[in-house]
Tab-separated table of C-alpha atoms in Angstrom:
chain	number	residue	atom	x	y	z
A	26	MET	CA	32.537	-18.500	-23.028
A	27	LYS	CA	32.903	-17.152	-26.546
A	28	ARG	CA	35.457	-14.573	-27.528
A	29	SER	CA	34.583	-12.292	-30.446
A	30	LEU	CA	36.761	-10.369	-32.851
A	31	SER	CA	36.352	-8.672	-36.207
A	32	VAL	CA	37.959	-10.302	-39.214
A	33	PHE	CA	38.053	-9.211	-42.836
A	34	GLY	CA	38.502	-10.815	-46.269
A	35	VAL	CA	42.078	-10.129	-47.337
A	36	ALA	CA	43.502	-10.306	-50.846
A	37	ALA	CA	46.753	-11.653	-49.491
A	38	GLY	CA	44.889	-14.495	-47.856
A	39	TYR	CA	44.999	-13.517	-44.153
A	40	LEU	CA	41.902	-14.714	-42.346
A	41	LEU	CA	41.325	-15.935	-38.820
A	42	LEU	CA	38.906	-18.780	-38.367
A	43	THR	CA	40.262	-21.020	-35.630
A	44	GLY	CA	36.880	-22.314	-34.591
A	45	ALA	CA	33.261	-22.256	-35.631
A	46	THR	CA	32.080	-19.046	-37.292
A	47	VAL	CA	28.847	-17.157	-36.896
A	48	PRO	CA	28.136	-14.316	-39.356
A	49	SER	CA	26.808	-11.117	-37.797
A	50	LYS	CA	24.173	-8.802	-39.264
A	51	ALA	CA	26.927	-6.358	-40.163
A	52	ALA	CA	28.526	-9.116	-42.194
A	53	GLN	CA	25.351	-9.577	-44.202
A	54	ASP	CA	25.154	-5.843	-44.905
A	55	ASP	CA	28.814	-5.520	-45.924
A	56	PRO	CA	30.267	-8.398	-48.047
A	57	MET	CA	33.835	-7.269	-47.291
A	58	ARG	CA	33.385	-7.443	-43.514
A	59	PHE	CA	32.201	-10.204	-41.248
A	60	ARG	CA	32.458	-11.155	-37.606
A	61	VAL	CA	33.436	-14.499	-36.129
A	62	ASP	CA	33.256	-16.049	-32.697
A	63	VAL	CA	36.436	-17.874	-31.820
A	64	VAL	CA	34.946	-20.829	-29.977
A	65	LEU	CA	37.912	-23.227	-29.917
A	66	VAL	CA	41.386	-23.496	-31.348
A	67	GLN	CA	41.591	-26.933	-32.967
A	68	LEU	CA	44.801	-28.870	-33.572
A	69	ASN	CA	45.330	-31.998	-35.671
A	70	VAL	CA	48.343	-33.862	-34.338
A	71	ALA	CA	50.219	-36.803	-35.872
A	72	VAL	CA	52.460	-38.807	-33.518
A	73	THR	CA	55.093	-41.123	-35.006
A	74	ASP	CA	58.174	-43.077	-33.965
A	75	ASP	CA	61.642	-42.896	-35.551
A	76	LYS	CA	60.540	-45.248	-38.342
A	77	GLY	CA	57.442	-43.219	-39.201
A	78	ASN	CA	54.993	-45.664	-37.595
A	79	TYR	CA	51.920	-43.998	-36.126
A	80	ILE	CA	51.488	-44.096	-32.357
A	81	THR	CA	47.937	-44.882	-31.280
A	82	GLY	CA	46.137	-45.134	-27.953
A	83	LEU	CA	47.346	-41.875	-26.408
A	84	ARG	CA	45.060	-40.005	-24.014
A	85	PRO	CA	44.399	-36.301	-23.380
A	86	GLU	CA	46.644	-36.288	-20.316
A	87	ASP	CA	49.566	-37.382	-22.504
A	88	PHE	CA	49.553	-33.974	-24.251
A	89	VAL	CA	50.589	-30.520	-23.043
A	90	VAL	CA	49.552	-27.491	-25.105
A	91	THR	CA	50.827	-23.940	-24.693
A	92	GLU	CA	49.983	-20.776	-26.628
A	93	ASP	CA	52.639	-18.052	-26.391
A	94	LYS	CA	54.008	-20.160	-23.498
A	95	ILE	CA	50.661	-19.905	-21.676
A	96	PRO	CA	49.412	-23.375	-20.594
A	97	GLU	CA	46.075	-24.306	-22.181
A	98	LYS	CA	43.449	-26.762	-20.983
A	99	ILE	CA	42.378	-29.357	-23.551
A	100	SER	CA	38.603	-29.153	-23.992
A	101	THR	CA	37.929	-31.769	-26.691
A	102	PHE	CA	39.916	-34.802	-27.741
A	103	GLU	CA	39.472	-37.463	-30.413
A	104	GLU	CA	41.671	-40.122	-31.969
A	105	SER	CA	41.008	-40.761	-35.654
A	106	THR	CA	41.856	-44.455	-35.462
A	107	GLU	CA	38.832	-45.041	-33.228
A	108	VAL	CA	36.575	-43.374	-35.797
A	109	HIS	CA	38.117	-44.643	-39.035
A	110	LYS	CA	38.998	-48.247	-38.215
A	111	HIS	CA	37.346	-49.329	-41.482
A	112	MET	CA	39.991	-47.347	-43.403
A	113	LEU	CA	42.889	-49.166	-41.755
A	114	ASP	CA	44.228	-52.511	-42.878
A	115	GLY	CA	45.392	-53.655	-39.459
A	116	SER	CA	44.857	-53.101	-35.775
A	117	ALA	CA	46.705	-50.682	-33.514
A	118	ASP	CA	50.211	-49.794	-34.681
A	119	PRO	CA	52.839	-52.182	-33.260
A	120	GLY	CA	54.967	-49.198	-32.292
A	121	ALA	CA	52.331	-47.847	-29.903
A	122	PRO	CA	53.221	-47.659	-26.197
A	123	ALA	CA	51.964	-50.775	-24.451
A	124	GLU	CA	50.241	-48.905	-21.663
A	125	ALA	CA	48.585	-46.462	-24.050
A	126	ALA	CA	47.358	-49.267	-26.327
A	127	LYS	CA	45.970	-51.072	-23.301
A	128	ASN	CA	43.878	-48.039	-22.391
A	129	ALA	CA	42.843	-47.079	-25.943
A	130	ALA	CA	39.350	-48.506	-25.507
A	131	THR	CA	38.716	-46.423	-22.382
A	132	ASP	CA	39.805	-43.032	-23.693
A	133	ALA	CA	36.291	-41.642	-23.394
A	134	ASP	CA	36.194	-42.484	-19.684
A	135	ALA	CA	39.716	-41.179	-19.118
A	136	SER	CA	38.868	-37.859	-20.734
A	137	GLY	CA	36.694	-36.882	-17.776
A	138	ALA	CA	34.847	-33.690	-18.600
A	139	LEU	CA	36.133	-33.524	-22.160
A	140	ALA	CA	33.518	-33.215	-24.868
A	141	ALA	CA	32.833	-36.534	-26.607
A	142	SER	CA	30.993	-35.281	-29.702
A	143	ARG	CA	32.119	-36.687	-33.071
A	144	ILE	CA	34.301	-34.384	-35.084
A	145	SER	CA	33.131	-34.022	-38.665
A	146	ASP	CA	35.578	-34.555	-41.528
A	147	SER	CA	35.859	-32.512	-44.722
A	148	VAL	CA	38.401	-33.178	-47.467
A	149	PHE	CA	38.907	-31.016	-50.563
A	150	ILE	CA	40.734	-32.523	-53.544
A	151	LEU	CA	42.378	-29.904	-55.788
A	152	PHE	CA	43.445	-31.297	-59.185
A	153	ASP	CA	45.880	-29.600	-61.570
A	154	THR	CA	44.354	-29.637	-65.069
A	155	SER	CA	46.864	-27.194	-66.561
A	156	ASN	CA	49.049	-27.920	-69.570
A	157	TYR	CA	51.622	-29.397	-67.174
A	158	MET	CA	49.322	-32.414	-66.830
A	159	TYR	CA	48.891	-33.403	-70.501
A	160	ARG	CA	51.141	-36.479	-70.486
A	161	SER	CA	49.793	-38.089	-67.304
A	162	PHE	CA	46.197	-36.859	-67.229
A	163	VAL	CA	44.485	-40.273	-67.275
A	164	PHE	CA	46.894	-41.775	-64.724
A	165	ALA	CA	46.229	-38.840	-62.407
A	166	GLN	CA	42.462	-39.267	-62.755
A	167	ASP	CA	42.815	-42.974	-61.913
A	168	ALA	CA	44.871	-42.203	-58.803
A	169	ILE	CA	42.348	-39.620	-57.585
A	170	ALA	CA	39.386	-41.928	-58.272
A	171	ASP	CA	41.076	-44.716	-56.286
A	172	PHE	CA	41.689	-42.272	-53.431
A	173	VAL	CA	38.023	-41.243	-53.389
A	174	ARG	CA	36.907	-44.880	-53.245
A	175	SER	CA	39.392	-45.637	-50.451
A	176	MET	CA	37.880	-42.819	-48.354
A	177	ASP	CA	34.434	-44.419	-48.281
A	178	GLY	CA	32.749	-43.517	-45.006
A	179	TYR	CA	35.383	-40.939	-44.055
A	180	GLY	CA	33.110	-37.900	-44.225
A	181	LYS	CA	32.372	-35.353	-46.937
A	182	ILE	CA	34.697	-34.799	-49.888
A	183	ALA	CA	34.785	-32.041	-52.504
A	184	PHE	CA	36.523	-32.210	-55.875
A	185	TYR	CA	37.923	-29.012	-57.412
A	186	SER	CA	40.152	-28.583	-60.460
A	187	TYR	CA	42.241	-25.672	-61.646
A	188	SER	CA	44.326	-24.322	-64.474
A	189	ARG	CA	44.193	-20.529	-64.780
A	190	ASN	CA	40.889	-20.477	-62.830
A	191	LEU	CA	39.333	-22.643	-60.134
A	192	LEU	CA	36.444	-24.975	-61.003
A	193	ARG	CA	34.354	-26.294	-58.113
A	194	ALA	CA	33.340	-29.437	-59.979
A	195	THR	CA	31.768	-31.227	-56.992
A	196	THR	CA	31.201	-29.419	-53.702
A	197	LEU	CA	31.231	-31.273	-50.373
A	198	THR	CA	29.240	-34.471	-50.566
A	199	SER	CA	29.091	-38.037	-49.238
A	200	ASP	CA	28.088	-39.305	-52.686
A	201	ARG	CA	31.187	-41.046	-54.056
A	202	PHE	CA	29.527	-41.578	-57.454
A	203	ARG	CA	29.141	-37.817	-57.900
A	204	LEU	CA	32.762	-37.320	-56.887
A	205	GLU	CA	34.129	-39.863	-59.323
A	206	ASN	CA	31.964	-38.427	-62.079
A	207	GLY	CA	33.467	-35.032	-61.333
A	208	VAL	CA	36.971	-36.489	-61.564
A	209	ARG	CA	36.279	-38.202	-64.903
A	210	SER	CA	34.674	-35.056	-66.335
A	211	THR	CA	37.769	-32.881	-66.008
A	212	VAL	CA	39.541	-31.642	-69.130
A	213	ALA	CA	43.019	-30.204	-69.590
A	214	GLY	CA	43.424	-26.410	-69.509
A	215	ASP	CA	46.216	-23.871	-69.929
A	216	ASP	CA	48.420	-22.084	-67.353
A	217	ALA	CA	48.605	-23.140	-63.691
A	218	ALA	CA	47.376	-20.706	-61.008
A	219	LEU	CA	47.876	-23.072	-58.080
A	220	TYR	CA	48.304	-20.503	-55.293
A	221	ASN	CA	45.237	-18.497	-56.363
A	222	SER	CA	43.150	-21.682	-56.459
A	223	LEU	CA	44.548	-23.059	-53.223
A	224	LEU	CA	43.778	-19.789	-51.443
A	225	LEU	CA	40.151	-19.950	-52.599
A	226	THR	CA	39.915	-23.575	-51.491
A	227	VAL	CA	41.293	-22.760	-48.034
A	228	GLN	CA	38.700	-19.991	-47.784
A	229	ASP	CA	35.969	-22.505	-48.633
A	230	ALA	CA	37.258	-24.824	-45.896
A	231	ALA	CA	37.817	-22.100	-43.294
A	232	PRO	CA	34.248	-21.702	-41.918
A	233	LEU	CA	33.657	-25.447	-41.577
A	234	ARG	CA	33.454	-27.112	-38.207
A	235	GLY	CA	35.636	-30.103	-37.448
A	236	ARG	CA	38.671	-31.605	-39.146
A	237	LYS	CA	39.411	-30.233	-42.622
A	238	ALA	CA	42.108	-31.026	-45.156
A	239	ILE	CA	43.050	-30.156	-48.723
A	240	VAL	CA	44.764	-32.711	-50.971
A	241	VAL	CA	46.506	-31.036	-53.916
A	242	PHE	CA	47.608	-32.923	-57.021
A	243	SER	CA	49.984	-30.652	-58.942
A	244	ASN	CA	52.148	-31.638	-61.887
A	245	GLY	CA	54.312	-28.547	-62.069
A	246	PRO	CA	55.216	-25.071	-60.823
A	247	ASP	CA	52.725	-22.212	-60.531
A	248	ASN	CA	53.031	-19.795	-63.462
A	249	ALA	CA	49.854	-17.688	-63.284
A	250	SER	CA	49.013	-16.721	-59.670
A	251	ALA	CA	48.815	-13.239	-58.193
A	252	VAL	CA	48.917	-14.671	-54.651
A	253	PRO	CA	52.264	-15.706	-53.100
A	254	PRO	CA	52.537	-19.113	-51.413
A	255	GLU	CA	53.475	-17.509	-48.077
A	256	ASP	CA	49.999	-15.999	-47.794
A	257	VAL	CA	48.339	-19.329	-48.560
A	258	ALA	CA	50.489	-21.015	-45.906
A	259	GLU	CA	49.569	-18.491	-43.223
A	260	LEU	CA	45.877	-18.661	-44.067
A	261	ALA	CA	45.962	-22.459	-43.768
A	262	GLN	CA	47.723	-22.214	-40.405
A	263	SER	CA	45.330	-19.617	-39.052
A	264	THR	CA	42.242	-21.581	-40.094
A	265	GLY	CA	43.508	-24.990	-38.976
A	266	THR	CA	43.361	-26.428	-42.499
A	267	LEU	CA	45.725	-29.283	-43.332
A	268	ILE	CA	47.419	-29.128	-46.747
A	269	TYR	CA	48.808	-32.230	-48.448
A	270	ILE	CA	50.553	-31.771	-51.795
A	271	ILE	CA	51.355	-34.518	-54.287
A	272	SER	CA	53.579	-33.282	-57.087
A	273	THR	CA	56.032	-34.664	-59.621
A	274	ARG	CA	59.727	-34.458	-60.342
A	275	GLN	CA	58.974	-31.525	-62.668
A	276	ALA	CA	58.023	-29.395	-59.649
A	277	GLN	CA	60.839	-30.829	-57.542
A	278	ASP	CA	63.348	-29.800	-60.216
A	279	ASP	CA	62.225	-26.187	-59.711
A	280	PRO	CA	63.802	-25.199	-56.330
A	281	ALA	CA	61.367	-22.349	-55.644
A	282	SER	CA	58.295	-24.512	-56.245
A	283	ALA	CA	59.658	-27.438	-54.265
A	284	ALA	CA	60.438	-25.180	-51.292
A	285	ALA	CA	56.997	-23.543	-51.470
A	286	PHE	CA	55.208	-26.902	-51.608
A	287	GLU	CA	57.231	-28.221	-48.672
A	288	ARG	CA	56.599	-25.131	-46.548
A	289	MET	CA	52.860	-24.821	-47.229
A	290	SER	CA	52.252	-28.430	-46.281
A	291	ARG	CA	54.626	-28.499	-43.305
A	292	VAL	CA	53.367	-25.388	-41.503
A	293	SER	CA	49.747	-26.524	-41.866
A	294	GLY	CA	50.539	-29.907	-40.313
A	295	GLY	CA	50.348	-31.830	-43.596
A	296	LYS	CA	52.938	-33.358	-45.923
A	297	ALA	CA	54.427	-32.886	-49.408
A	298	TYR	CA	55.190	-35.776	-51.785
A	299	PHE	CA	57.227	-35.740	-55.012
A	300	ALA	CA	56.319	-38.761	-57.122
A	301	LYS	CA	58.505	-40.162	-59.930
A	302	ASN	CA	55.711	-42.157	-61.594
A	303	TRP	CA	52.024	-42.992	-61.314
A	304	ARG	CA	52.706	-45.853	-58.855
A	305	GLU	CA	54.350	-43.432	-56.454
A	306	GLU	CA	51.407	-41.079	-56.924
A	307	LYS	CA	49.036	-43.833	-55.777
A	308	ASN	CA	51.324	-44.597	-52.840
A	309	ALA	CA	51.243	-40.912	-51.878
A	310	PHE	CA	47.434	-40.913	-51.855
A	311	ALA	CA	47.487	-44.050	-49.674
A	312	SER	CA	49.909	-42.343	-47.288
A	313	ILE	CA	47.588	-39.327	-46.992
A	314	ARG	CA	44.615	-41.582	-46.289
A	315	ASP	CA	46.589	-43.298	-43.515
A	316	ASP	CA	47.700	-39.966	-42.081
A	317	LEU	CA	44.123	-38.672	-41.894
A	318	ALA	CA	43.088	-41.925	-40.222
A	319	HIS	CA	45.751	-41.601	-37.499
A	320	LEU	CA	45.410	-38.001	-36.372
A	321	TYR	CA	44.639	-36.880	-32.844
A	322	THR	CA	42.298	-33.889	-32.869
A	323	LEU	CA	42.279	-31.743	-29.758
A	324	SER	CA	41.056	-28.243	-29.045
A	325	TYR	CA	41.133	-25.609	-26.326
A	326	TYR	CA	39.658	-22.258	-25.328
A	327	PRO	CA	42.574	-19.778	-25.398
A	328	GLN	CA	43.477	-18.300	-22.033
A	329	PRO	CA	43.566	-14.475	-21.762
A	330	ASN	CA	46.398	-13.250	-23.977
A	331	PRO	CA	47.242	-9.610	-24.853
A	332	ASN	CA	48.965	-10.660	-28.083
A	333	ARG	CA	46.818	-9.549	-31.059
A	334	GLY	CA	49.208	-10.752	-33.763
A	335	TRP	CA	50.828	-14.121	-34.404
A	336	ARG	CA	50.294	-16.605	-31.568
A	337	SER	CA	52.734	-19.493	-31.282
A	338	ILE	CA	51.434	-22.945	-30.368
A	339	SER	CA	53.508	-25.718	-28.815
A	340	VAL	CA	52.319	-29.307	-28.353
A	341	LYS	CA	54.418	-31.793	-26.377
A	342	LEU	CA	54.033	-35.263	-24.940
A	343	VAL	CA	54.219	-35.842	-21.199
A	344	GLY	CA	56.132	-38.713	-19.632
A	345	LYS	CA	59.599	-40.167	-20.059
A	346	ASN	CA	58.374	-43.081	-22.187
A	347	LEU	CA	56.770	-40.737	-24.737
A	348	GLN	CA	59.667	-38.346	-25.320
A	349	LYS	CA	61.078	-40.538	-28.101
A	350	TYR	CA	58.085	-39.897	-30.350
A	351	HIS	CA	57.667	-37.104	-32.904
A	352	LEU	CA	54.720	-34.707	-33.233
A	353	ARG	CA	53.538	-32.904	-36.356
A	354	THR	CA	50.951	-30.116	-36.192
A	355	ARG	CA	50.597	-26.411	-36.985
A	356	ASP	CA	52.699	-24.124	-34.820
A	357	GLY	CA	50.478	-21.058	-34.541
A	358	TYR	CA	47.828	-18.753	-35.970
A	359	ARG	CA	47.328	-15.028	-36.536
A	360	LEU	CA	44.855	-12.564	-35.048
A	361	LEU	CA	44.045	-9.664	-37.368
A	362	PRO	CA	43.783	-5.964	-36.402
A	363	ALA	CA	40.159	-4.991	-35.914
A	364	ASN	CA	40.384	-2.038	-38.306
A	365	SER	CA	41.697	-3.840	-41.411
A	366	LYS	CA	39.427	-3.650	-44.444
A	367	VAL	CA	40.695	-4.980	-47.749
A	368	PRO	CA	38.706	-6.230	-50.771
A	369	PRO	CA	38.394	-10.004	-51.129
A	370	PRO	CA	40.809	-11.900	-53.388
A	371	GLY	CA	40.237	-11.614	-57.106
A	372	PRO	CA	40.980	-14.962	-58.857
A	373	GLU	CA	37.972	-16.184	-60.766
A	374	ALA	CA	36.217	-19.379	-59.780
A	375	ARG	CA	33.244	-21.334	-61.087
A	376	ASP	CA	30.880	-23.607	-59.207
A	377	ASN	CA	29.871	-26.468	-61.489
A	378	SER	CA	27.899	-28.574	-59.026
A	379	GLY	CA	24.840	-26.544	-58.186
A	380	SER	CA	23.970	-25.535	-54.642
A	381	ARG	CA	26.192	-26.530	-51.747
């Protein structure tokens, strides 16, 4: 059963899109207002041991999900390792529970009535072409191109770049040649409006079905945005969009930027990396690829809940043998008041790749 609510474009970046979206006729008549059907709340969950090794082979019954302390029933479940084996160098992680690994091949049977449809994957790469990037521009392009090639067969990837404005160089595509051409065609710009550009990218990802992630390559602090990072973080949480940020020591040396990068990635379920050199940048991209290839994706229909604001999500593992592992995922999302109406955000953006 679908649950409907009214949602509005918000300059601060607040938008609820926890599941698939269906525009209404009113939305077509009024560009500042649209309606969505909240079909499922989707969670991307990474499970690791104390050494950071990924735990594979878990089943739906190993997870317990609550929303505002209300138990939720898992409706769909998928393990990325079963889908993206070609992206992994080895077999199941040696740290995986023996019993879970033994049953990994029969997860579909164990899921009972759970939906077994393949979850689509969408990754947006957001590249900093501001004047912060002058010294390492070519190295950064090489690292991004290698990342694109390593994601062959993953799903659809988009390549965006930004300085003061956002450039949608290559919109979502499976054509890796087009993507790499977009990477090599970038040129250095001026000031860095990271938060403006990241907000627009999250909004592009928000209506998409399935697993979605944004990989940001930033070489320095934001010095030109009108949007605060807190609004970007909440939008990413509320839309179920993972944010991974690769930055340099220049950003890490700025406490405000480092804290903002850490928070935006953490609350979305992603990670932040601060690389000292181009080798560490390539290692960070490899780590992101491995993370995407080891996620559990589960979803649920929210139970009746009178809370119309921020809803807290808790995901835990069941069983004494699983309590030693660590989970990373988003911890909630926001429902908007039905009577909010604010103009859409104002940062400029250009689409350089033709139709989507």
